[in-house]
Amino acid sequence: MKNSKILTLVFIALFSAIQIVLEFTNQFIPSLPQGGSISYSIIAIFLASYLLGVKEGILVGFVSSILQFALGMASFYGWWSVLLDYVLPLSLCGMAGMIKNIKFKQIELPIGVIFAMVLKFIPHYLSGAVLFGEYAGDQNPYVYSLIYNLSYNVPTLIVCFILVMIIYPKLNAFFKK
């Protein structure tokens, strides 16, 4: 596609809107008691990063996190929670495009999704251990947060990896026109 600032802004808005719509449908998936669930909505951020660029992917993640609060889709537990549970994780998903896909036979494997999900996990982990450590009970809050956050981030990684692997090649062909 032609490189145009206006067209890029339109695509950023489009991918942000797609993320919000998917997040709305994602709310029908049961979540864990202190938040967190398997989330396929972030594929919009991953796709934006691959198709538009890393800066644009980060912007889609940032805009999506702000929109979630504006639309009442996110929980407010304080500013540190906003940063560690929403703004940073979703923005970090936009870094998927930093790692190029690996071709295996005729399939493109979106390794950047794994990279971005590891980055996304870090602020969730810190939030769970530091901000929500009281839910750990007798357990070490760092161990509790590790187990708690892996329980939904690993399935999210698997789902998003597969979805991006299926959707990206088709969209990429369109974007190359």
mmCIF file of C-alpha atoms in Angstrom:
data_model
loop_
_atom_site.group_PDB
_atom_site.id
_atom_site.type_symbol
_atom_site.label_atom_id
_atom_site.label_comp_id
_atom_site.label_asym_id
_atom_site.label_seq_id
_atom_site.Cartn_x
_atom_site.Cartn_y
_atom_site.Cartn_z
ATOM 1 C CA MET A 1 0.000 0.000 0.000
ATOM 2 C CA LYS A 2 1.059 3.556 -0.539
ATOM 3 C CA ASN A 3 2.765 5.112 2.439
ATOM 4 C CA SER A 4 0.457 7.879 3.566
ATOM 5 C CA LYS A 5 0.209 9.429 7.016
ATOM 6 C CA ILE A 6 -3.563 9.701 6.792
ATOM 7 C CA LEU A 7 -3.927 6.102 5.624
ATOM 8 C CA THR A 8 -1.662 4.969 8.466
ATOM 9 C CA LEU A 9 -3.816 6.863 10.990
ATOM 10 C CA VAL A 10 -6.922 5.260 9.517
ATOM 11 C CA PHE A 11 -5.385 1.800 9.919
ATOM 12 C CA ILE A 12 -4.302 2.584 13.494
ATOM 13 C CA ALA A 13 -7.900 3.574 14.272
ATOM 14 C CA LEU A 14 -9.199 0.476 12.476
ATOM 15 C CA PHE A 15 -6.932 -1.949 14.337
ATOM 16 C CA SER A 16 -7.733 -0.198 17.644
ATOM 17 C CA ALA A 17 -11.450 -0.577 16.908
ATOM 18 C CA ILE A 18 -10.978 -4.241 15.994
ATOM 19 C CA GLN A 19 -9.145 -4.822 19.273
ATOM 20 C CA ILE A 20 -11.998 -3.224 21.224
ATOM 21 C CA VAL A 21 -14.693 -5.228 19.408
ATOM 22 C CA LEU A 22 -12.743 -8.444 19.983
ATOM 23 C CA GLU A 23 -12.192 -7.470 23.624
ATOM 24 C CA PHE A 24 -15.940 -7.004 24.007
ATOM 25 C CA THR A 25 -16.581 -10.512 22.641
ATOM 26 C CA ASN A 26 -13.674 -11.792 24.732
ATOM 27 C CA GLN A 27 -15.539 -10.761 27.892
ATOM 28 C CA PHE A 28 -17.773 -13.807 27.455
ATOM 29 C CA ILE A 29 -14.774 -16.000 28.311
ATOM 30 C CA PRO A 30 -14.618 -16.566 32.075
ATOM 31 C CA SER A 31 -11.848 -14.648 33.799
ATOM 32 C CA LEU A 32 -9.776 -15.428 36.852
ATOM 33 C CA PRO A 33 -10.876 -14.013 40.243
ATOM 34 C CA GLN A 34 -8.420 -11.081 40.251
ATOM 35 C CA GLY A 35 -8.679 -10.505 36.504
ATOM 36 C CA GLY A 36 -6.972 -11.971 33.496
ATOM 37 C CA SER A 37 -8.375 -14.365 30.945
ATOM 38 C CA ILE A 38 -7.483 -16.028 27.694
ATOM 39 C CA SER A 39 -7.617 -13.095 25.304
ATOM 40 C CA TYR A 40 -7.634 -13.324 21.536
ATOM 41 C CA SER A 41 -8.383 -9.602 21.188
ATOM 42 C CA ILE A 42 -4.693 -8.715 21.148
ATOM 43 C CA ILE A 43 -4.284 -10.285 17.716
ATOM 44 C CA ALA A 44 -5.344 -6.882 16.360
ATOM 45 C CA ILE A 45 -2.282 -5.332 18.029
ATOM 46 C CA PHE A 46 0.022 -8.088 16.772
ATOM 47 C CA LEU A 47 -1.316 -7.737 13.231
ATOM 48 C CA ALA A 48 -0.947 -3.949 13.347
ATOM 49 C CA SER A 49 2.667 -4.350 14.422
ATOM 50 C CA TYR A 50 3.457 -6.759 11.605
ATOM 51 C CA LEU A 51 1.535 -4.891 8.916
ATOM 52 C CA LEU A 52 2.009 -1.222 9.839
ATOM 53 C CA GLY A 53 5.222 -1.264 11.846
ATOM 54 C CA VAL A 54 6.347 -1.488 15.442
ATOM 55 C CA LYS A 55 5.678 2.169 16.338
ATOM 56 C CA GLU A 56 2.174 1.876 14.946
ATOM 57 C CA GLY A 57 1.603 -1.439 16.741
ATOM 58 C CA ILE A 58 2.647 0.115 20.041
ATOM 59 C CA LEU A 59 0.284 3.018 19.347
ATOM 60 C CA VAL A 60 -2.600 0.615 18.630
ATOM 61 C CA GLY A 61 -1.910 -1.107 21.965
ATOM 62 C CA PHE A 62 -1.763 2.214 23.806
ATOM 63 C CA VAL A 63 -4.934 3.574 22.180
ATOM 64 C CA SER A 64 -6.738 0.280 22.851
ATOM 65 C CA SER A 65 -5.840 0.405 26.545
ATOM 66 C CA ILE A 66 -7.154 3.966 26.844
ATOM 67 C CA LEU A 67 -10.332 3.048 24.944
ATOM 68 C CA GLN A 68 -10.969 0.140 27.309
ATOM 69 C CA PHE A 69 -11.114 2.587 30.214
ATOM 70 C CA ALA A 70 -13.152 5.142 28.283
ATOM 71 C CA LEU A 71 -15.712 2.462 27.411
ATOM 72 C CA GLY A 72 -15.862 1.000 30.922
ATOM 73 C CA MET A 73 -14.271 -2.292 29.865
ATOM 74 C CA ALA A 74 -11.320 -2.079 32.282
ATOM 75 C CA SER A 75 -11.087 -2.038 36.068
ATOM 76 C CA PHE A 76 -9.409 0.822 37.903
ATOM 77 C CA TYR A 77 -7.365 -0.245 40.944
ATOM 78 C CA GLY A 78 -5.047 2.762 40.958
ATOM 79 C CA TRP A 79 -2.610 4.334 38.523
ATOM 80 C CA TRP A 80 0.090 1.686 38.966
ATOM 81 C CA SER A 81 -2.456 -0.971 38.111
ATOM 82 C CA VAL A 82 -3.545 0.988 35.031
ATOM 83 C CA LEU A 83 0.067 1.109 33.888
ATOM 84 C CA LEU A 84 1.035 -2.489 34.752
ATOM 85 C CA ASP A 85 -2.233 -4.233 33.871
ATOM 86 C CA TYR A 86 -3.340 -2.328 30.774
ATOM 87 C CA VAL A 87 -1.154 0.378 29.219
ATOM 88 C CA LEU A 88 2.223 -1.389 29.313
ATOM 89 C CA PRO A 89 1.059 -4.928 28.446
ATOM 90 C CA LEU A 90 -1.070 -3.842 25.488
ATOM 91 C CA SER A 91 1.552 -1.393 24.252
ATOM 92 C CA LEU A 92 4.258 -4.062 24.505
ATOM 93 C CA CYS A 93 2.157 -6.351 22.293
ATOM 94 C CA GLY A 94 2.878 -3.816 19.564
ATOM 95 C CA MET A 95 6.524 -4.890 19.591
ATOM 96 C CA ALA A 96 5.719 -8.211 17.885
ATOM 97 C CA GLY A 97 6.836 -6.826 14.525
ATOM 98 C CA MET A 98 10.409 -6.440 15.822
ATOM 99 C CA ILE A 99 10.937 -10.159 15.288
ATOM 100 C CA LYS A 100 10.421 -11.352 11.758
ATOM 101 C CA ASN A 101 8.430 -14.478 11.017
ATOM 102 C CA ILE A 102 10.295 -17.719 10.447
ATOM 103 C CA LYS A 103 9.289 -19.782 7.431
ATOM 104 C CA PHE A 104 8.817 -23.474 8.107
ATOM 105 C CA LYS A 105 8.064 -25.272 4.868
ATOM 106 C CA GLN A 106 5.260 -23.057 3.511
ATOM 107 C CA ILE A 107 4.035 -21.760 6.849
ATOM 108 C CA GLU A 108 5.128 -18.487 8.432
ATOM 109 C CA LEU A 109 5.604 -18.811 12.174
ATOM 110 C CA PRO A 110 4.974 -15.475 13.971
ATOM 111 C CA ILE A 111 7.845 -15.663 16.463
ATOM 112 C CA GLY A 112 7.290 -11.994 17.302
ATOM 113 C CA VAL A 113 4.051 -13.004 19.023
ATOM 114 C CA ILE A 114 6.076 -15.124 21.463
ATOM 115 C CA PHE A 115 8.509 -12.233 22.021
ATOM 116 C CA ALA A 116 5.691 -9.735 22.623
ATOM 117 C CA MET A 117 3.804 -12.113 24.930
ATOM 118 C CA VAL A 118 6.929 -12.529 27.083
ATOM 119 C CA LEU A 119 7.187 -8.734 27.274
ATOM 120 C CA LYS A 120 3.442 -8.501 28.054
ATOM 121 C CA PHE A 121 3.822 -11.052 30.850
ATOM 122 C CA ILE A 122 6.430 -9.003 32.759
ATOM 123 C CA PRO A 123 4.200 -6.078 33.851
ATOM 124 C CA HIS A 124 1.331 -8.487 34.621
ATOM 125 C CA TYR A 125 3.701 -10.514 36.777
ATOM 126 C CA LEU A 126 4.995 -7.423 38.596
ATOM 127 C CA SER A 127 1.467 -6.154 39.147
ATOM 128 C CA GLY A 128 0.385 -9.468 40.615
ATOM 129 C CA ALA A 129 3.405 -9.783 42.893
ATOM 130 C CA VAL A 130 3.695 -6.185 44.068
ATOM 131 C CA LEU A 131 0.225 -4.640 43.805
ATOM 132 C CA PHE A 132 -1.960 -7.687 44.400
ATOM 133 C CA GLY A 133 0.373 -9.774 46.568
ATOM 134 C CA GLU A 134 -2.174 -9.932 49.394
ATOM 135 C CA TYR A 135 -4.142 -12.484 47.368
ATOM 136 C CA ALA A 136 -1.237 -14.912 47.669
ATOM 137 C CA GLY A 137 -2.232 -15.805 51.235
ATOM 138 C CA ASP A 138 0.516 -17.956 52.761
ATOM 139 C CA GLN A 139 2.327 -18.326 49.426
ATOM 140 C CA ASN A 140 5.215 -16.205 48.252
ATOM 141 C CA PRO A 141 3.553 -13.418 46.194
ATOM 142 C CA TYR A 142 6.160 -13.760 43.425
ATOM 143 C CA VAL A 143 5.513 -17.481 43.022
ATOM 144 C CA TYR A 144 1.751 -16.915 43.241
ATOM 145 C CA SER A 145 1.900 -14.190 40.580
ATOM 146 C CA LEU A 146 4.039 -16.381 38.323
ATOM 147 C CA ILE A 147 1.567 -19.261 38.438
ATOM 148 C CA TYR A 148 -1.496 -17.021 38.277
ATOM 149 C CA ASN A 149 -0.298 -15.020 35.277
ATOM 150 C CA LEU A 150 1.106 -18.002 33.385
ATOM 151 C CA SER A 151 -2.285 -19.711 33.707
ATOM 152 C CA TYR A 152 -3.896 -17.287 31.243
ATOM 153 C CA ASN A 153 -0.913 -15.839 29.367
ATOM 154 C CA VAL A 154 0.310 -19.195 28.029
ATOM 155 C CA PRO A 155 -3.099 -20.149 26.558
ATOM 156 C CA THR A 156 -3.409 -16.605 25.177
ATOM 157 C CA LEU A 157 -0.016 -17.017 23.528
ATOM 158 C CA ILE A 158 -1.059 -20.312 21.929
ATOM 159 C CA VAL A 159 -4.402 -18.954 20.657
ATOM 160 C CA CYS A 160 -2.872 -15.734 19.301
ATOM 161 C CA PHE A 161 0.065 -17.548 17.713
ATOM 162 C CA ILE A 162 -2.325 -19.786 15.785
ATOM 163 C CA LEU A 163 -4.690 -16.957 14.816
ATOM 164 C CA VAL A 164 -1.885 -14.673 13.622
ATOM 165 C CA MET A 165 -0.350 -17.591 11.723
ATOM 166 C CA ILE A 166 -3.670 -18.048 9.883
ATOM 167 C CA ILE A 167 -4.700 -14.406 9.387
ATOM 168 C CA TYR A 168 -1.399 -12.590 8.783
ATOM 169 C CA PRO A 169 -0.497 -14.098 5.379
ATOM 170 C CA LYS A 170 -3.870 -13.098 3.926
ATOM 171 C CA LEU A 171 -3.706 -9.550 5.274
ATOM 172 C CA ASN A 172 -0.069 -9.186 4.290
ATOM 173 C CA ALA A 173 -0.933 -10.019 0.685
ATOM 174 C CA PHE A 174 -3.567 -7.249 0.786
ATOM 175 C CA PHE A 175 -1.187 -4.722 2.345
ATOM 176 C CA LYS A 176 1.473 -5.391 -0.302
ATOM 177 C CA LYS A 177 -0.865 -4.259 -3.077
#
